[in-house]
mmCIF file of C-alpha atoms in Angstrom:
data_model
loop_
_atom_site.group_PDB
_atom_site.id
_atom_site.type_symbol
_atom_site.label_atom_id
_atom_site.label_comp_id
_atom_site.label_asym_id
_atom_site.label_seq_id
_atom_site.Cartn_x
_atom_site.Cartn_y
_atom_site.Cartn_z
ATOM 1 C CA MET I 1 -9.973 153.757 112.430
ATOM 2 C CA ASN I 2 -10.304 150.647 114.591
ATOM 3 C CA GLN I 3 -10.739 151.767 118.199
ATOM 4 C CA ASN I 4 -11.190 148.268 119.634
ATOM 5 C CA LEU I 5 -8.758 147.128 122.308
ATOM 6 C CA PRO I 6 -7.606 143.568 123.023
ATOM 7 C CA THR I 7 -9.876 141.612 125.382
ATOM 8 C CA LYS I 8 -7.002 141.247 127.839
ATOM 9 C CA ALA I 9 -6.893 145.017 128.289
ATOM 10 C CA LYS I 10 -9.519 144.974 131.034
ATOM 11 C CA SER I 11 -7.324 142.783 133.249
ATOM 12 C CA LEU I 12 -4.061 144.679 132.790
ATOM 13 C CA PHE I 13 -2.606 146.265 135.927
ATOM 14 C CA ASP I 14 -5.378 145.127 138.270
ATOM 15 C CA GLY I 15 -3.033 144.812 141.259
ATOM 16 C CA LYS I 16 -3.081 146.678 144.565
ATOM 17 C CA ILE I 17 -3.560 150.466 144.419
ATOM 18 C CA ASN I 18 -1.955 152.711 147.012
ATOM 19 C CA PRO I 19 -4.695 154.862 148.617
ATOM 20 C CA SER I 20 -2.348 157.891 148.502
ATOM 21 C CA LEU I 21 -1.868 157.597 144.727
ATOM 22 C CA LYS I 22 -2.132 160.896 142.820
ATOM 23 C CA LEU I 23 -0.112 160.254 139.686
ATOM 24 C CA SER I 24 0.468 157.240 137.429
ATOM 25 C CA VAL I 25 3.378 157.181 134.967
ATOM 26 C CA ILE I 26 2.869 154.946 131.934
ATOM 27 C CA VAL I 27 5.795 153.483 129.971
ATOM 28 C CA PRO I 28 5.223 151.535 126.724
ATOM 29 C CA ALA I 29 8.275 149.353 126.074
ATOM 30 C CA LYS I 30 9.072 147.323 122.980
ATOM 31 C CA ASN I 31 12.593 145.888 122.826
ATOM 32 C CA GLU I 32 14.033 148.548 125.116
ATOM 33 C CA SER I 33 16.523 146.408 127.050
ATOM 34 C CA ALA I 34 19.300 148.908 126.264
ATOM 35 C CA PHE I 35 17.465 151.852 127.847
ATOM 36 C CA ILE I 36 14.914 150.613 130.387
ATOM 37 C CA ILE I 37 17.218 150.528 133.447
ATOM 38 C CA GLN I 38 18.147 154.200 133.049
ATOM 39 C CA THR I 39 14.486 155.066 132.506
ATOM 40 C CA LEU I 40 13.413 153.317 135.723
ATOM 41 C CA ASP I 41 16.323 154.723 137.730
ATOM 42 C CA ALA I 42 15.345 158.261 136.760
ATOM 43 C CA LEU I 43 11.736 157.623 137.792
ATOM 44 C CA ARG I 44 12.756 156.048 141.101
ATOM 45 C CA PHE I 45 14.972 158.935 142.225
ATOM 46 C CA GLN I 46 12.448 161.782 142.201
ATOM 47 C CA LEU I 47 13.071 164.900 144.297
ATOM 48 C CA ASN I 48 11.300 168.133 145.190
ATOM 49 C CA ASP I 49 12.642 171.629 144.553
ATOM 50 C CA LEU I 50 14.809 171.393 147.701
ATOM 51 C CA GLY I 51 16.445 168.163 146.608
ATOM 52 C CA VAL I 52 14.487 166.018 149.071
ATOM 53 C CA ALA I 53 12.959 162.725 147.906
ATOM 54 C CA ILE I 54 9.235 163.078 147.269
ATOM 55 C CA ASN I 55 6.770 160.729 148.904
ATOM 56 C CA SER I 56 6.948 157.574 146.775
ATOM 57 C CA ASP I 57 3.346 156.701 147.717
ATOM 58 C CA LEU I 58 2.137 159.593 145.558
ATOM 59 C CA TYR I 59 3.088 157.967 142.255
ATOM 60 C CA GLU I 60 3.444 154.614 140.525
ATOM 61 C CA ILE I 61 4.998 153.327 137.307
ATOM 62 C CA LEU I 62 3.132 151.113 134.815
ATOM 63 C CA VAL I 63 5.370 149.379 132.251
ATOM 64 C CA LEU I 64 3.824 147.443 129.372
ATOM 65 C CA ALA I 65 6.296 145.205 127.538
ATOM 66 C CA ASN I 66 4.525 144.736 124.236
ATOM 67 C CA ASN I 67 5.615 142.354 121.473
ATOM 68 C CA CYS I 68 9.156 142.155 122.833
ATOM 69 C CA SER I 69 11.743 139.794 121.384
ATOM 70 C CA ASP I 70 14.433 140.809 123.873
ATOM 71 C CA ASP I 71 14.799 140.779 127.689
ATOM 72 C CA THR I 72 12.848 143.973 128.430
ATOM 73 C CA PHE I 73 10.208 142.205 130.523
ATOM 74 C CA ASN I 74 12.715 140.095 132.506
ATOM 75 C CA ILE I 75 14.886 143.139 133.167
ATOM 76 C CA CYS I 76 11.858 144.986 134.552
ATOM 77 C CA LYS I 77 10.860 142.016 136.744
ATOM 78 C CA ALA I 78 14.383 141.823 138.166
ATOM 79 C CA TYR I 79 14.317 145.571 138.800
ATOM 80 C CA GLN I 80 11.013 145.184 140.638
ATOM 81 C CA GLN I 81 12.474 142.452 142.863
ATOM 82 C CA ASN I 82 15.611 144.483 143.587
ATOM 83 C CA HIS I 83 13.582 147.559 144.575
ATOM 84 C CA PRO I 84 10.455 146.247 146.342
ATOM 85 C CA ARG I 85 9.493 149.677 147.779
ATOM 86 C CA PHE I 86 9.401 151.239 144.321
ATOM 87 C CA ASN I 87 5.792 151.291 143.073
ATOM 88 C CA LEU I 88 6.542 149.529 139.796
ATOM 89 C CA HIS I 89 3.924 147.419 138.004
ATOM 90 C CA ILE I 90 4.804 145.371 134.938
ATOM 91 C CA GLU I 91 2.706 143.553 132.372
ATOM 92 C CA ARG I 92 3.504 141.994 129.020
ATOM 93 C CA ILE I 93 1.253 141.468 126.057
ATOM 94 C CA LEU I 94 1.468 140.087 122.537
ATOM 95 C CA LEU I 95 -0.633 142.214 120.218
ATOM 96 C CA ASN I 96 -1.816 140.919 116.861
ATOM 97 C CA LYS I 97 -0.346 142.373 113.689
ATOM 98 C CA GLU I 98 -3.175 144.848 113.131
ATOM 99 C CA SER I 99 -2.957 146.409 116.600
ATOM 100 C CA ALA I 100 0.772 145.988 117.306
ATOM 101 C CA HIS I 101 1.731 149.661 117.375
ATOM 102 C CA ILE I 102 2.432 152.490 119.813
ATOM 103 C CA GLY I 103 -1.128 153.822 119.664
ATOM 104 C CA THR I 104 -2.521 150.583 121.080
ATOM 105 C CA ALA I 105 0.209 150.223 123.699
ATOM 106 C CA ARG I 106 -0.057 153.803 124.967
ATOM 107 C CA ARG I 107 -3.862 153.678 124.994
ATOM 108 C CA LEU I 108 -3.867 150.401 126.984
ATOM 109 C CA LEU I 109 -1.560 151.983 129.534
ATOM 110 C CA MET I 110 -3.411 155.279 129.794
ATOM 111 C CA ASP I 111 -6.745 153.507 130.192
ATOM 112 C CA ALA I 112 -5.246 151.311 132.920
ATOM 113 C CA ALA I 113 -3.854 154.382 134.683
ATOM 114 C CA TYR I 114 -7.270 156.055 134.396
ATOM 115 C CA ARG I 115 -9.009 153.077 136.010
ATOM 116 C CA ARG I 116 -6.513 152.891 138.843
ATOM 117 C CA LEU I 117 -6.435 156.619 139.553
ATOM 118 C CA THR I 118 -10.181 157.193 139.505
ATOM 119 C CA ASN I 119 -10.528 154.542 142.234
ATOM 120 C CA VAL I 120 -8.521 156.625 144.698
ATOM 121 C CA ALA I 121 -7.918 160.148 143.344
ATOM 122 C CA GLY I 122 -11.040 160.646 141.240
ATOM 123 C CA GLU I 123 -11.103 162.958 138.231
ATOM 124 C CA LYS I 124 -8.115 164.934 139.570
ATOM 125 C CA GLY I 125 -5.813 161.920 139.253
ATOM 126 C CA ILE I 126 -2.910 162.576 136.862
ATOM 127 C CA ILE I 127 -1.962 160.265 133.989
ATOM 128 C CA VAL I 128 1.605 160.885 132.813
ATOM 129 C CA SER I 129 3.086 159.427 129.644
ATOM 130 C CA THR I 130 6.771 158.864 128.970
ATOM 131 C CA ASP I 131 8.890 156.547 126.807
ATOM 132 C CA ALA I 132 11.214 153.674 127.636
ATOM 133 C CA ASP I 133 14.201 155.304 125.896
ATOM 134 C CA SER I 134 13.930 158.514 127.924
ATOM 135 C CA GLU I 135 15.190 159.778 131.288
ATOM 136 C CA VAL I 136 13.089 162.244 133.252
ATOM 137 C CA ALA I 137 14.721 165.053 135.222
ATOM 138 C CA PRO I 138 15.044 164.509 139.012
ATOM 139 C CA ASP I 139 12.263 167.051 139.722
ATOM 140 C CA TRP I 140 9.997 165.959 136.855
ATOM 141 C CA ILE I 141 7.111 164.634 138.983
ATOM 142 C CA TYR I 142 7.368 167.482 141.496
ATOM 143 C CA HIS I 143 6.902 170.143 138.804
ATOM 144 C CA ILE I 144 4.081 168.233 137.105
ATOM 145 C CA LEU I 145 2.205 168.078 140.411
ATOM 146 C CA LYS I 146 2.890 171.788 140.952
ATOM 147 C CA GLU I 147 1.616 172.851 137.519
ATOM 148 C CA ILE I 148 -1.557 170.772 137.897
ATOM 149 C CA SER I 149 -2.139 172.240 141.382
ATOM 150 C CA HIS I 150 -1.954 175.711 139.810
ATOM 151 C CA GLY I 151 -4.859 174.892 137.488
ATOM 152 C CA ALA I 152 -3.385 173.183 134.418
ATOM 153 C CA ASP I 153 -5.354 170.331 132.861
ATOM 154 C CA VAL I 154 -2.382 169.212 130.777
ATOM 155 C CA VAL I 155 1.371 169.636 131.206
ATOM 156 C CA GLY I 156 3.731 169.253 128.267
ATOM 157 C CA GLY I 157 7.350 168.710 129.272
ATOM 158 C CA ARG I 158 10.467 170.045 127.566
ATOM 159 C CA ILE I 159 11.924 167.146 125.560
ATOM 160 C CA LEU I 160 15.690 167.361 125.084
ATOM 161 C CA PRO I 161 17.464 164.869 122.807
ATOM 162 C CA LYS I 162 20.653 163.047 123.766
ATOM 163 C CA ASP I 163 23.453 162.311 121.319
ATOM 164 C CA THR I 164 21.698 163.749 118.281
ATOM 165 C CA PRO I 165 23.591 162.789 115.086
ATOM 166 C CA SER I 166 25.784 165.671 113.960
ATOM 167 C CA ILE I 167 24.277 165.609 110.467
ATOM 168 C CA SER I 168 20.854 166.430 111.964
ATOM 169 C CA ARG I 169 22.034 168.933 114.561
ATOM 170 C CA ARG I 170 21.982 172.113 112.491
ATOM 171 C CA HIS I 171 18.402 171.570 111.293
ATOM 172 C CA HIS I 172 17.238 170.612 114.772
ATOM 173 C CA LEU I 173 18.709 173.733 116.378
ATOM 174 C CA ARG I 174 17.109 175.929 113.738
ATOM 175 C CA ASP I 175 13.772 174.211 114.293
ATOM 176 C CA VAL I 176 14.030 174.746 118.068
ATOM 177 C CA THR I 177 15.031 178.386 117.620
ATOM 178 C CA TYR I 178 12.134 179.115 115.266
ATOM 179 C CA ARG I 179 9.565 177.382 117.471
ATOM 180 C CA PHE I 180 10.888 179.127 120.565
ATOM 181 C CA LEU I 181 10.628 182.548 118.895
ATOM 182 C CA LYS I 182 7.202 181.702 117.478
ATOM 183 C CA SER I 183 5.947 180.759 120.951
ATOM 184 C CA GLN I 184 7.332 183.997 122.373
ATOM 185 C CA LEU I 185 5.612 186.009 119.640
ATOM 186 C CA GLU I 186 2.305 184.272 120.322
ATOM 187 C CA SER I 187 2.684 184.916 124.035
ATOM 188 C CA ALA I 188 3.203 188.623 123.352
ATOM 189 C CA ILE I 189 0.319 189.064 120.881
ATOM 190 C CA ASP I 190 -2.209 186.542 122.213
ATOM 191 C CA PRO I 191 -1.254 185.951 125.865
ATOM 192 C CA CYS I 192 -2.671 182.934 127.708
ATOM 193 C CA GLU I 193 -3.252 183.164 131.459
ATOM 194 C CA SER I 194 -2.887 179.404 131.970
ATOM 195 C CA ASN I 195 0.278 179.190 129.849
ATOM 196 C CA PRO I 196 2.306 182.336 130.563
ATOM 197 C CA TRP I 197 5.807 183.155 129.440
ATOM 198 C CA PRO I 198 8.345 181.633 129.890
ATOM 199 C CA ARG I 199 7.118 178.506 128.170
ATOM 200 C CA HIS I 200 8.131 176.136 125.379
ATOM 201 C CA PHE I 201 6.308 174.496 122.475
ATOM 202 C CA GLN I 202 6.163 170.735 123.144
ATOM 203 C CA CYS I 203 3.382 168.406 124.344
ATOM 204 C CA TYR I 204 4.211 164.891 123.200
ATOM 205 C CA GLY I 205 4.290 161.258 124.362
ATOM 206 C CA PRO I 206 7.702 161.287 126.101
ATOM 207 C CA SER I 207 6.427 163.900 128.577
ATOM 208 C CA LEU I 208 2.681 164.521 128.648
ATOM 209 C CA ALA I 209 0.570 164.775 131.804
ATOM 210 C CA VAL I 210 -3.234 164.978 131.792
ATOM 211 C CA THR I 211 -5.878 164.863 134.487
ATOM 212 C CA CYS I 212 -8.311 161.966 134.417
ATOM 213 C CA GLU I 213 -11.145 164.443 133.911
ATOM 214 C CA MET I 214 -9.559 165.951 130.788
ATOM 215 C CA TYR I 215 -8.440 162.563 129.459
ATOM 216 C CA GLU I 216 -12.056 161.454 129.359
ATOM 217 C CA LYS I 217 -13.374 164.798 128.099
ATOM 218 C CA ALA I 218 -10.974 164.764 125.131
ATOM 219 C CA GLY I 219 -12.114 161.290 124.079
ATOM 220 C CA ARG I 220 -9.012 159.440 125.310
ATOM 221 C CA LEU I 221 -5.873 158.710 123.314
ATOM 222 C CA PRO I 222 -6.643 157.667 119.703
ATOM 223 C CA ILE I 223 -5.608 154.150 118.677
ATOM 224 C CA ILE I 224 -3.522 154.934 115.595
ATOM 225 C CA PRO I 225 -0.135 153.536 114.477
ATOM 226 C CA TYR I 226 1.835 156.765 114.897
ATOM 227 C CA LEU I 227 1.435 160.424 115.880
ATOM 228 C CA GLU I 228 -1.084 159.286 118.482
ATOM 229 C CA ASP I 229 0.311 161.840 120.931
ATOM 230 C CA GLU I 230 0.006 164.679 118.404
ATOM 231 C CA GLU I 231 -3.603 163.759 117.616
ATOM 232 C CA PHE I 232 -4.343 163.564 121.335
ATOM 233 C CA ARG I 233 -2.810 167.021 121.825
ATOM 234 C CA LYS I 234 -5.120 168.359 119.109
ATOM 235 C CA ALA I 235 -8.104 166.681 120.783
ATOM 236 C CA LEU I 236 -7.174 168.320 124.088
ATOM 237 C CA LYS I 237 -6.970 171.743 122.448
ATOM 238 C CA ARG I 238 -10.340 171.228 120.759
ATOM 239 C CA VAL I 239 -12.023 171.055 124.170
ATOM 240 C CA ASP I 240 -10.127 174.125 125.466
ATOM 241 C CA ALA I 241 -7.954 172.163 127.882
ATOM 242 C CA LYS I 242 -5.606 174.389 129.874
ATOM 243 C CA ILE I 243 -2.280 173.210 128.459
ATOM 244 C CA ARG I 244 0.865 174.355 130.254
ATOM 245 C CA HIS I 245 4.164 174.108 128.375
ATOM 246 C CA SER I 246 6.273 174.181 131.511
ATOM 247 C CA PRO I 247 10.013 174.897 131.138
ATOM 248 C CA HIS I 248 10.554 173.264 134.544
ATOM 249 C CA VAL I 249 9.271 169.851 133.421
ATOM 250 C CA ARG I 250 12.203 168.318 131.526
ATOM 251 C CA ILE I 251 13.040 164.967 129.990
ATOM 252 C CA TYR I 252 16.028 163.668 128.031
ATOM 253 C CA THR I 253 15.279 161.272 125.185
ATOM 254 C CA SER I 254 17.231 159.090 122.808
ATOM 255 C CA GLY I 255 18.544 160.661 119.618
ATOM 256 C CA ARG I 256 18.487 157.383 117.712
ATOM 257 C CA LEU I 257 17.577 157.237 114.032
ATOM 258 C CA ASP I 258 16.131 153.697 114.147
ATOM 259 C CA GLY I 259 12.753 154.559 115.599
ATOM 260 C CA ARG I 260 9.918 152.204 116.574
ATOM 261 C CA VAL I 261 7.199 153.975 114.567
ATOM 262 C CA LYS I 262 6.632 155.146 110.988
ATOM 263 C CA PHE I 263 6.774 158.756 112.116
ATOM 264 C CA GLY I 264 8.203 160.300 115.266
ATOM 265 C CA PHE I 265 11.287 162.143 116.499
ATOM 266 C CA SER I 266 13.655 159.504 115.093
ATOM 267 C CA VAL I 267 12.020 159.854 111.670
ATOM 268 C CA GLN I 268 12.274 163.639 111.932
ATOM 269 C CA LEU I 269 15.992 163.329 112.683
ATOM 270 C CA LYS I 270 16.420 161.089 109.640
ATOM 271 C CA HIS I 271 14.518 163.620 107.516
ATOM 272 C CA TRP I 272 16.811 166.417 108.707
ATOM 273 C CA SER I 273 19.828 164.246 107.915
ATOM 274 C CA ASP I 274 18.566 163.750 104.366
ATOM 275 C CA MET I 275 17.934 167.500 104.038
ATOM 276 C CA SER I 276 21.542 168.173 105.047
ATOM 277 C CA LEU I 277 22.818 165.776 102.408
ATOM 278 C CA ARG I 278 20.685 167.546 99.789
ATOM 279 C CA SER I 279 21.581 171.047 101.103
ATOM 280 C CA GLU I 280 17.886 171.839 101.552
ATOM 281 C CA GLU I 281 16.319 174.378 103.913
ATOM 282 C CA GLU I 282 13.071 173.958 105.817
ATOM 283 C CA LYS I 283 10.198 176.263 104.836
ATOM 284 C CA VAL I 284 8.189 177.896 107.642
ATOM 285 C CA GLU I 285 5.614 180.637 108.106
ATOM 286 C CA SER I 286 7.042 184.142 107.869
ATOM 287 C CA LEU I 287 7.032 186.749 110.630
ATOM 288 C CA GLU I 288 4.275 188.697 108.859
ATOM 289 C CA THR I 289 2.143 185.551 108.611
ATOM 290 C CA LEU I 290 2.584 184.762 112.299
ATOM 291 C CA ILE I 291 1.716 188.314 113.364
ATOM 292 C CA PHE I 292 -1.419 188.276 111.198
ATOM 293 C CA LYS I 293 -2.583 184.920 112.584
ATOM 294 C CA PHE I 294 -1.885 185.726 116.238
ATOM 295 C CA GLU I 295 -3.588 189.133 115.993
ATOM 296 C CA PHE I 296 -6.569 187.544 114.236
ATOM 297 C CA LYS I 297 -6.780 184.875 116.937
ATOM 298 C CA ASN I 298 -6.535 187.405 119.751
ATOM 299 C CA ASN I 299 -9.286 189.625 118.315
ATOM 300 C CA LEU I 300 -11.502 186.627 117.674
ATOM 301 C CA ARG I 301 -10.876 185.376 121.222
ATOM 302 C CA LYS I 302 -11.988 188.723 122.675
ATOM 303 C CA ILE I 303 -15.283 188.541 120.764
ATOM 304 C CA TRP I 304 -15.761 184.906 121.823
ATOM 305 C CA ASN I 305 -15.007 185.641 125.484
ATOM 306 C CA ASP I 306 -17.478 188.538 125.596
ATOM 307 C CA GLY I 307 -20.180 185.903 125.562
ATOM 308 C CA LYS I 308 -22.546 188.022 123.507
ATOM 309 C CA SER I 309 -25.067 186.580 121.073
ATOM 310 C CA LEU I 310 -24.114 186.543 117.420
ATOM 311 C CA ILE I 311 -26.573 189.375 116.790
ATOM 312 C CA ASN I 312 -24.898 191.643 119.348
ATOM 313 C CA ALA I 313 -21.406 190.579 118.269
ATOM 314 C CA ASN I 314 -22.158 190.973 114.580
ATOM 315 C CA GLN I 315 -20.672 194.466 114.257
ATOM 316 C CA SER I 316 -17.395 193.319 115.818
ATOM 317 C CA LEU I 317 -17.321 190.278 113.544
ATOM 318 C CA VAL I 318 -17.931 192.454 110.479
ATOM 319 C CA GLN I 319 -15.001 194.654 111.482
ATOM 320 C CA LEU I 320 -12.800 191.604 112.100
ATOM 321 C CA SER I 321 -13.790 190.040 108.762
ATOM 322 C CA ASN I 322 -12.957 193.281 106.956
ATOM 323 C CA TRP I 323 -9.637 193.570 108.782
ATOM 324 C CA ALA I 324 -8.699 189.957 107.981
ATOM 325 C CA ASP I 325 -10.100 190.230 104.469
ATOM 326 C CA ILE I 326 -12.234 187.109 104.717
ATOM 327 C CA ASN I 327 -15.875 186.407 103.982
ATOM 328 C CA HIS I 328 -18.086 187.464 106.896
ATOM 329 C CA THR I 329 -20.655 184.733 106.288
ATOM 330 C CA SER I 330 -17.931 182.082 106.290
ATOM 331 C CA LEU I 331 -16.646 183.333 109.646
ATOM 332 C CA ILE I 332 -20.159 183.237 111.120
ATOM 333 C CA ASN I 333 -20.614 179.674 109.868
ATOM 334 C CA LEU I 334 -17.358 178.615 111.527
ATOM 335 C CA ILE I 335 -18.441 180.185 114.814
ATOM 336 C CA THR I 336 -21.912 178.666 114.845
ATOM 337 C CA THR I 337 -20.496 175.160 114.348
ATOM 338 C CA SER I 338 -18.025 175.464 117.246
ATOM 339 C CA ILE I 339 -18.516 174.734 120.944
ATOM 340 C CA TYR I 340 -14.973 175.531 122.069
ATOM 341 C CA PHE I 341 -12.729 178.407 121.052
ATOM 342 C CA GLU I 342 -9.676 176.346 120.083
ATOM 343 C CA SER I 343 -11.898 174.160 117.920
ATOM 344 C CA LEU I 344 -13.101 177.339 116.195
ATOM 345 C CA TRP I 345 -9.551 178.569 115.674
ATOM 346 C CA GLU I 346 -8.502 175.248 114.163
ATOM 347 C CA LYS I 347 -11.263 175.657 111.584
ATOM 348 C CA VAL I 348 -10.266 179.275 110.908
ATOM 349 C CA GLU I 349 -6.638 178.282 110.309
ATOM 350 C CA GLN I 350 -7.744 175.517 107.967
ATOM 351 C CA TYR I 351 -9.979 178.002 106.121
ATOM 352 C CA LEU I 352 -7.073 180.449 105.714
ATOM 353 C CA HIS I 353 -4.668 177.842 104.392
ATOM 354 C CA GLU I 354 -7.087 176.021 102.122
ATOM 355 C CA GLY I 355 -8.268 179.344 100.726
ATOM 356 C CA LEU I 356 -4.681 180.405 100.039
ATOM 357 C CA HIS I 357 -5.197 183.635 101.970
ATOM 358 C CA HIS I 358 -2.871 186.389 100.780
ATOM 359 C CA SER I 359 -1.393 186.807 104.280
ATOM 360 C CA ILE I 360 -0.085 183.224 104.400
ATOM 361 C CA HIS I 361 3.529 183.124 103.240
ATOM 362 C CA TYR I 362 6.371 180.625 103.699
ATOM 363 C CA GLN I 363 10.078 181.292 103.591
ATOM 364 C CA SER I 364 13.342 179.601 104.514
ATOM 365 C CA ILE I 365 13.720 179.020 108.231
ATOM 366 C CA ASN I 366 16.913 181.092 108.322
ATOM 367 C CA LEU I 367 15.149 184.165 106.954
ATOM 368 C CA ALA I 368 12.218 183.660 109.336
ATOM 369 C CA ILE I 369 14.527 183.363 112.356
ATOM 370 C CA ASN I 370 16.413 186.518 111.378
ATOM 371 C CA SER I 371 13.136 188.423 110.959
ATOM 372 C CA LEU I 372 11.861 187.243 114.339
ATOM 373 C CA ARG I 373 15.111 188.181 116.052
ATOM 374 C CA MET I 374 15.034 191.634 114.515
ATOM 375 C CA HIS I 375 11.389 192.054 115.550
ATOM 376 C CA PHE I 376 12.136 191.234 119.182
ATOM 377 C CA HIS I 377 15.253 193.381 119.163
ATOM 378 C CA GLN I 378 13.219 196.335 117.927
ATOM 379 C CA THR I 379 10.334 195.778 120.331
ATOM 380 C CA ARG I 380 12.641 194.694 123.176
ATOM 381 C CA LYS I 381 10.317 191.778 123.979
ATOM 382 C CA ILE I 382 13.165 189.291 124.288
ATOM 383 C CA THR I 383 16.876 189.420 124.984
ATOM 384 C CA ILE I 384 19.566 187.698 122.967
ATOM 385 C CA LYS I 385 20.753 186.097 126.209
ATOM 386 C CA GLU I 386 17.314 184.558 126.803
ATOM 387 C CA LEU I 387 17.207 183.121 123.294
ATOM 388 C CA ASN I 388 20.759 181.792 123.454
ATOM 389 C CA ASN I 389 20.157 180.155 126.846
ATOM 390 C CA ASN I 390 17.209 178.211 125.451
ATOM 391 C CA VAL I 391 19.061 177.093 122.329
ATOM 392 C CA LEU I 392 22.184 176.280 124.354
ATOM 393 C CA MET I 393 20.113 173.852 126.439
ATOM 394 C CA ASP I 394 19.260 171.914 123.301
ATOM 395 C CA SER I 395 22.824 172.090 122.020
ATOM 396 C CA GLU I 396 24.265 170.707 125.243
ATOM 397 C CA ALA I 397 21.701 167.903 125.328
ATOM 398 C CA MET I 398 22.496 166.876 121.766
ATOM 399 C CA VAL I 399 26.169 166.379 122.426
ATOM 400 C CA GLY I 400 25.374 164.300 125.527
#
């Protein structure tokens, strides 16, 4: 994959940097004249938990109008003139056909934010990605700063759609419910100190914060035409970044079907619409599969965290291999080729799925949700009220 950036990239956003800067919000914008004002308004009116405006010197906004054929750039320039105290920086660029995609635009912005932040805040500077068709919550920046101050390397925000098409709504709510229950099950079986419950399951481009240190460590955002945020999330996990899925960091995004990329939330909505028309049901991993995988991961994590040599840990690994019914030598090979735990687990999951392990089963999402609900009811790990409150949040967002 071509990782070369346009020559002009080095001169983007080279204006004055506030010495108090801690956080830089990047906004790729292509033909977003219908949304960009609301996006900027939401970023300008940022409050703390007491409803008091946060210090505007702490953050800035970088907007890159790329390959626009509408008035996005001019609208942003007018906004900048109308609000001179708002730390808004705007650039425009015309990318060639090969590199004219969201991966290039978001990478240009994140690299620019990295350069600016490291000049004043060092490796603890915070790069935050959002989209030009999204509106952040009034306390979005406050809670990102808070989560990072508590030790997170990465903060994924809760992304709530607006005006989701009714034909997609049923599938979307089921998807949210399943992922919410899956995250709760993982939290119960394989708890994570840096990402405790309550939490959610998202870490994508419309709301993703990362420290400069971790941005560099993970190899920076990949320059690919779509799913660049998902691949970056995987890269962050592979280096054991402390990722916090904070329920307090919220953003509301467009529910449009005419997306700007070949695959993204808009494409997912269209896929769900097509599934509704064909009366199809999504297939997901069963409760038994999830329990097996989370227990396997937790036991493997304990062995990894003990820090013993392979020779001393061999007995535990033999027991784990027997329990999981996998080849012991294969597990050792996966461990010896891994530097980070999450990188190891990614390989283990791939091994299980490619080997068609007998514990990996898929079923309709309705059956899986019912099984998960019954499991939590029996173990009293979650209340129906807690589940309904989370799903209701999505439902209310979808009807605008």
